[in-house]
Short mmCIF file of C-alpha atoms in Angstrom, two decimals:
data_model
loop_
_atom_site.label_atom_id
_atom_site.label_comp_id
_atom_site.label_asym_id
_atom_site.label_seq_id
_atom_site.Cartn_x
_atom_site.Cartn_y
_atom_site.Cartn_z
CA MET K 21 11.13 11.34 -19.48
CA ASN K 22 14.36 9.91 -19.10
CA LEU K 23 13.60 5.92 -20.48
CA ASN K 24 15.67 4.78 -18.33
CA GLN K 25 13.77 5.17 -15.15
CA PRO K 26 11.40 2.14 -13.84
CA THR K 27 7.68 3.56 -14.63
CA HIS K 28 5.18 3.01 -10.96
CA ASP K 29 4.82 -0.08 -12.35
CA GLY K 30 7.95 -1.34 -12.70
CA ILE K 31 8.88 -0.22 -9.48
CA ARG K 32 5.56 -2.20 -8.07
CA GLN K 33 6.83 -5.57 -9.98
CA ASN K 34 10.40 -4.89 -7.84
CA VAL K 35 8.92 -4.55 -5.07
CA ARG K 36 6.09 -7.57 -5.54
CA THR K 37 9.27 -9.90 -6.49
CA ARG K 38 11.48 -9.34 -3.24
CA TYR K 39 7.97 -9.67 -0.93
CA GLN K 40 6.97 -12.85 -2.64
CA GLN K 41 10.51 -13.95 -2.53
CA ILE K 42 9.25 -13.34 1.26
CA ALA K 43 5.70 -14.74 1.47
CA VAL K 44 7.38 -17.75 -0.42
CA THR K 45 10.68 -18.78 1.51
CA GLY K 46 9.47 -17.01 5.30
CA GLN K 47 13.56 -16.07 5.36
CA SER K 48 13.43 -13.24 4.53
CA ALA K 49 13.46 -9.93 6.48
CA PRO K 50 13.03 -6.21 4.61
CA SER K 51 15.93 -5.63 5.42
CA VAL K 52 19.14 -5.83 2.08
CA CYS K 53 22.26 -6.74 4.24
CA CYS K 54 21.58 -9.02 0.80
CA PRO K 55 22.06 -7.79 -1.90
CA GLU K 56 23.38 -10.16 -3.96
CA GLU K 57 26.52 -9.11 -4.89
CA ALA K 58 27.18 -10.00 -0.87
CA SER K 59 28.72 -11.90 1.70
CA SER K 60 27.85 -9.93 4.77
CA ASP K 61 27.98 -12.11 8.53
CA CYS K 62 24.13 -10.88 8.14
CA CYS K 63 23.44 -12.81 4.67
CA SER K 64 24.98 -16.47 6.69
CA ALA K 65 22.27 -17.23 9.66
CA PRO K 66 18.33 -17.39 9.33
CA ALA K 67 16.85 -13.97 10.95
CA ASP K 68 15.84 -14.21 14.02
CA PHE K 69 11.96 -12.92 12.98
CA ASN K 70 11.13 -12.93 16.76
CA SER K 71 14.20 -9.92 18.41
CA ILE K 72 13.98 -8.46 15.02
CA SER K 73 10.57 -7.03 16.33
CA ALA K 74 10.57 -6.50 19.68
CA SER K 75 13.17 -3.91 18.50
CA LEU K 76 10.61 -2.86 16.72
CA GLY K 77 8.60 -1.49 20.25
CA TYR K 78 5.99 -5.37 20.30
CA SER K 79 6.63 -7.35 23.16
CA GLY K 80 6.81 -10.85 24.19
CA GLU K 81 3.30 -11.03 24.68
CA GLU K 82 1.97 -10.58 21.21
CA LEU K 83 4.80 -12.18 19.65
CA ASN K 84 3.79 -14.96 21.58
CA ALA K 85 -0.58 -14.47 20.04
CA VAL K 86 0.09 -14.90 16.86
CA PRO K 87 0.19 -17.75 14.14
CA GLU K 88 3.62 -19.40 13.64
CA GLY K 89 4.36 -17.63 9.84
CA ALA K 90 2.30 -14.78 10.58
CA ASN K 91 5.34 -12.18 11.30
CA LEU K 92 8.08 -12.51 9.30
CA GLY K 93 9.84 -9.96 10.58
CA LEU K 94 9.61 -6.68 8.23
CA GLY K 95 8.90 -3.64 9.90
CA CYS K 96 9.77 -0.87 11.32
CA GLY K 97 8.34 0.41 14.49
CA ASN K 98 4.33 -1.27 15.52
CA PRO K 99 0.50 1.03 14.80
CA GLN K 100 -0.65 -1.30 17.22
CA THR K 101 0.93 1.01 20.58
CA ILE K 102 -0.76 4.37 18.87
CA ALA K 103 -3.57 3.08 16.70
CA GLY K 104 -5.94 2.87 20.18
CA LEU K 105 -8.05 0.14 19.11
CA GLN K 106 -11.07 -0.31 20.51
CA PRO K 107 -13.73 -3.39 20.47
CA GLY K 108 -16.29 -3.04 18.00
CA GLU K 109 -13.98 -0.96 14.81
CA THR K 110 -12.86 -1.75 11.76
CA VAL K 111 -9.53 -1.54 10.65
CA LEU K 112 -7.33 -1.82 7.72
CA ASP K 113 -4.04 -2.80 7.51
CA LEU K 114 -2.45 -1.57 4.48
CA GLY K 115 0.55 -3.63 3.12
CA SER K 116 -0.93 -6.94 6.00
CA GLY K 117 2.44 -9.19 4.54
CA GLY K 118 1.64 -12.50 6.85
CA GLY K 119 -1.36 -10.91 8.56
CA PHE K 120 1.27 -9.71 11.64
CA ASP K 121 -0.76 -7.14 12.97
CA CYS K 122 -3.91 -8.15 11.82
CA PHE K 123 -4.58 -10.67 13.68
CA LEU K 124 -2.97 -8.41 17.24
CA ALA K 125 -5.85 -5.70 15.86
CA SER K 126 -8.33 -8.67 16.01
CA ARG K 127 -7.99 -9.15 19.55
CA GLN K 128 -8.65 -5.64 19.87
CA VAL K 129 -11.64 -5.15 18.13
CA GLY K 130 -13.00 -8.13 19.32
CA ALA K 131 -15.21 -10.06 18.04
CA SER K 132 -18.28 -6.84 17.33
CA GLY K 133 -15.15 -5.95 15.40
CA SER K 134 -13.33 -6.93 12.10
CA VAL K 135 -10.24 -6.25 10.83
CA ILE K 136 -9.17 -6.28 7.23
CA GLY K 137 -5.39 -6.57 5.86
CA VAL K 138 -4.80 -5.21 1.74
CA ASP K 139 -1.04 -6.58 0.32
CA MET K 140 -0.49 -6.55 -3.88
CA THR K 141 0.78 -9.88 -2.90
CA PRO K 142 -0.46 -13.47 -4.26
CA GLU K 143 1.42 -14.93 -1.81
CA MET K 144 1.48 -12.90 0.85
CA ILE K 145 -2.66 -13.02 1.10
CA SER K 146 -2.31 -16.90 1.03
CA ARG K 147 0.30 -17.38 4.09
CA ALA K 148 -1.81 -14.58 5.51
CA ARG K 149 -5.50 -16.62 4.49
CA ASP K 150 -3.43 -20.08 6.29
CA ASN K 151 -2.59 -18.29 8.69
CA ALA K 152 -6.05 -16.49 9.78
CA ALA K 153 -7.62 -20.15 9.06
CA ARG K 154 -5.01 -21.98 11.29
CA GLY K 155 -5.50 -18.90 14.17
CA HIS K 156 -9.16 -19.23 14.51
CA TYR K 157 -10.00 -15.73 13.19
CA ALA K 158 -13.43 -14.67 12.40
CA ASN K 159 -13.00 -11.28 12.29
CA THR K 160 -10.17 -10.76 10.02
CA SER K 161 -10.03 -11.76 5.91
CA PHE K 162 -7.03 -10.43 3.30
CA ARG K 163 -7.60 -9.42 0.29
CA LEU K 164 -5.49 -9.03 -2.97
CA GLY K 165 -5.25 -5.28 -4.26
CA GLU K 166 -2.46 -2.63 -4.29
CA ILE K 167 -2.86 0.31 -1.68
CA GLU K 168 -2.77 2.84 -4.60
CA HIS K 169 -6.64 1.52 -5.56
CA LEU K 170 -8.07 -0.01 -2.82
CA PRO K 171 -10.76 -3.16 -2.95
CA VAL K 172 -12.71 -1.43 0.24
CA ALA K 173 -16.42 0.55 -0.09
CA ASP K 174 -16.50 4.02 0.40
CA ALA K 175 -16.41 5.78 3.94
CA ILE K 176 -16.48 2.22 6.23
CA ILE K 177 -13.14 1.65 8.25
CA ASP K 178 -12.70 3.52 11.81
CA VAL K 179 -8.83 2.93 12.19
CA ILE K 180 -6.00 2.72 9.27
CA ILE K 181 -3.18 0.88 10.36
CA SER K 182 0.16 0.27 7.92
CA ASN K 183 3.57 -0.50 8.55
CA CYS K 184 6.94 -0.07 6.99
CA VAL K 185 4.81 -0.33 4.01
CA ILE K 186 3.57 3.05 1.74
CA ASN K 187 7.19 4.28 1.27
CA LEU K 188 7.70 1.37 -1.44
CA SER K 189 4.34 3.25 -3.32
CA PRO K 190 5.63 5.17 -6.43
CA ASP K 191 2.69 7.37 -5.90
CA LYS K 192 1.70 8.55 -2.26
CA GLN K 193 0.01 11.02 -2.73
CA GLN K 194 -3.28 8.28 -4.07
CA VAL K 195 -2.35 6.71 -1.34
CA PHE K 196 -3.44 9.51 1.02
CA ASN K 197 -5.99 10.42 -0.99
CA GLU K 198 -7.47 6.21 -1.41
CA ALA K 199 -6.99 6.13 2.61
CA PHE K 200 -9.13 9.05 2.48
CA ARG K 201 -11.96 7.85 0.89
CA VAL K 202 -12.46 4.51 2.66
CA LEU K 203 -12.05 5.92 5.94
CA LEU K 204 -15.91 7.79 8.06
CA PRO K 205 -15.88 11.30 8.86
CA GLY K 206 -13.42 10.99 12.42
CA GLY K 207 -11.91 8.41 11.29
CA ARG K 208 -8.21 7.65 11.37
CA LEU K 209 -4.44 6.87 10.75
CA ALA K 210 -2.08 4.53 12.50
CA ILE K 211 1.24 4.54 10.62
CA SER K 212 4.74 3.67 11.00
CA ASP K 213 7.11 4.24 7.97
CA ILE K 214 9.99 5.79 7.13
CA VAL K 215 10.86 9.49 6.28
CA THR K 216 13.67 10.76 5.57
CA THR K 217 15.57 12.89 7.54
CA ALA K 218 18.48 14.72 5.11
CA GLU K 219 18.80 14.58 1.51
CA LEU K 220 19.52 11.49 0.37
CA PRO K 221 22.89 10.80 -1.35
CA PRO K 222 22.69 9.90 -5.59
CA GLU K 223 23.76 6.21 -5.52
CA ILE K 224 21.08 5.30 -2.46
CA ALA K 225 17.59 7.54 -3.88
CA GLN K 226 18.74 6.05 -7.05
CA ASP K 227 18.62 3.12 -6.55
CA LEU K 228 14.70 1.85 -7.31
CA GLY K 229 15.40 -1.84 -7.33
CA ASN K 230 16.98 -3.45 -4.36
CA LEU K 231 17.34 0.13 -2.20
CA TYR K 232 14.12 0.75 -3.04
CA SER K 233 12.66 -2.80 -2.30
CA GLY K 234 14.03 -2.72 1.11
CA CYS K 235 12.10 1.13 2.99
CA ILE K 236 15.64 3.48 1.53
CA SER K 237 14.72 5.27 -1.71
CA GLY K 238 11.41 5.04 -1.99
CA ALA K 239 11.22 7.54 1.45
CA SER K 240 10.01 11.08 1.52
CA SER K 241 10.32 14.15 3.61
CA VAL K 242 8.53 15.13 6.75
CA PRO K 243 6.91 18.42 5.47
CA VAL K 244 6.19 16.46 2.07
CA LEU K 245 4.86 13.79 3.43
CA GLN K 246 2.48 15.95 5.88
CA THR K 247 1.82 18.58 2.68
CA MET K 248 0.28 15.34 1.18
CA LEU K 249 -1.99 14.79 4.03
CA ALA K 250 -3.27 17.70 3.98
CA ASN K 251 -3.85 17.53 0.27
CA SER K 252 -5.93 14.56 0.57
CA GLY K 253 -7.98 16.45 3.13
CA PHE K 254 -6.56 15.40 6.67
CA ILE K 255 -6.52 17.65 9.67
CA ARG K 256 -4.63 16.93 13.44
CA ILE K 257 -0.99 15.64 11.10
CA SER K 258 1.64 14.37 12.97
CA VAL K 259 4.78 13.02 12.19
CA GLU K 260 6.64 11.97 14.17
CA PRO K 261 10.94 9.99 13.88
CA LYS K 262 12.26 8.18 16.51
CA ASP K 263 15.69 8.51 16.62
CA GLU K 264 15.40 5.34 18.54
CA SER K 265 15.01 3.16 15.35
CA ARG K 266 18.35 4.34 14.40
CA THR K 267 19.83 1.06 16.40
CA PHE K 268 18.36 -1.40 13.98
CA ILE K 269 18.30 0.69 10.57
CA LYS K 270 21.87 0.98 10.79
CA ASP K 271 22.08 -2.66 10.55
CA TRP K 272 20.15 -2.40 7.21
CA VAL K 273 22.55 -1.53 4.82
CA PRO K 274 26.26 -2.33 6.85
CA GLY K 275 28.79 0.00 6.63
CA ALA K 276 26.47 2.54 4.29
CA ASP K 277 25.60 5.10 7.09
CA ILE K 278 21.75 4.84 6.20
CA ASP K 279 20.80 5.74 9.92
CA GLN K 280 21.97 10.00 8.59
CA TYR K 281 19.23 9.91 6.02
CA ILE K 282 16.89 7.96 7.34
CA ALA K 283 14.86 7.20 10.77
CA SER K 284 11.23 5.30 11.29
CA ALA K 285 8.06 7.55 12.12
CA VAL K 286 4.85 8.17 14.13
CA ILE K 287 2.53 8.99 11.53
CA THR K 288 -1.26 9.65 12.40
CA ALA K 289 -4.27 12.11 10.55
CA VAL K 290 -7.59 12.36 11.08
CA LYS K 291 -9.98 12.55 8.49
CA PRO K 292 -12.51 15.54 9.80
#
């Protein structure tokens, strides 16, 4: 055992601290272009979250439909486009942040459906609940918890969505096990996340601080994710990298050619 390696809880705390800062300030995004030692121009101005989210695949109508402060420019895709949500369904969002995807899902499932957001950062939960109250989202709730230990009962969820969050978990197999547990038979995953497309250089793979919480060094390969999903019991598994995502990923660490190693992927699977 390498005593210098962070524990799973240590990794989670690094991630929690980063997103606590985002929740409180509302002035950050998952890009790691601004580490403490950097002087990049990207650090000098507030991010345009709507432009960031538009580049991820969100429409102008979606961006204008949520309460101000819900969109924090976080993510690596748009799970709404693959979820196929229907009126009356119960949706669970893993790593719900300020509630952006939950509020979009809320409109699709309607008053007869419900949406549950889970996040491990108390400040994000508070932000999301405030946004829900201001937007009058009666069918949407937010729960504090880890995605490895979901505060959700067995077999009550129709659809699980998530946007660039599972890569942040140090125990992804447990995340998929929990997802399988809470889904109804026939329930489905509709996830946007980061995958590796080539072996990460050691200086990136071993960075369990800034680059891990920035959705980079915690990413897994397509075959590894497929195996974990199958081990949890899922069928009809698809993990499809999106080459076009490299256009925004390259800006996450300017000059590091990070887009040569990772891409956003659409991940879908079904519980039999």
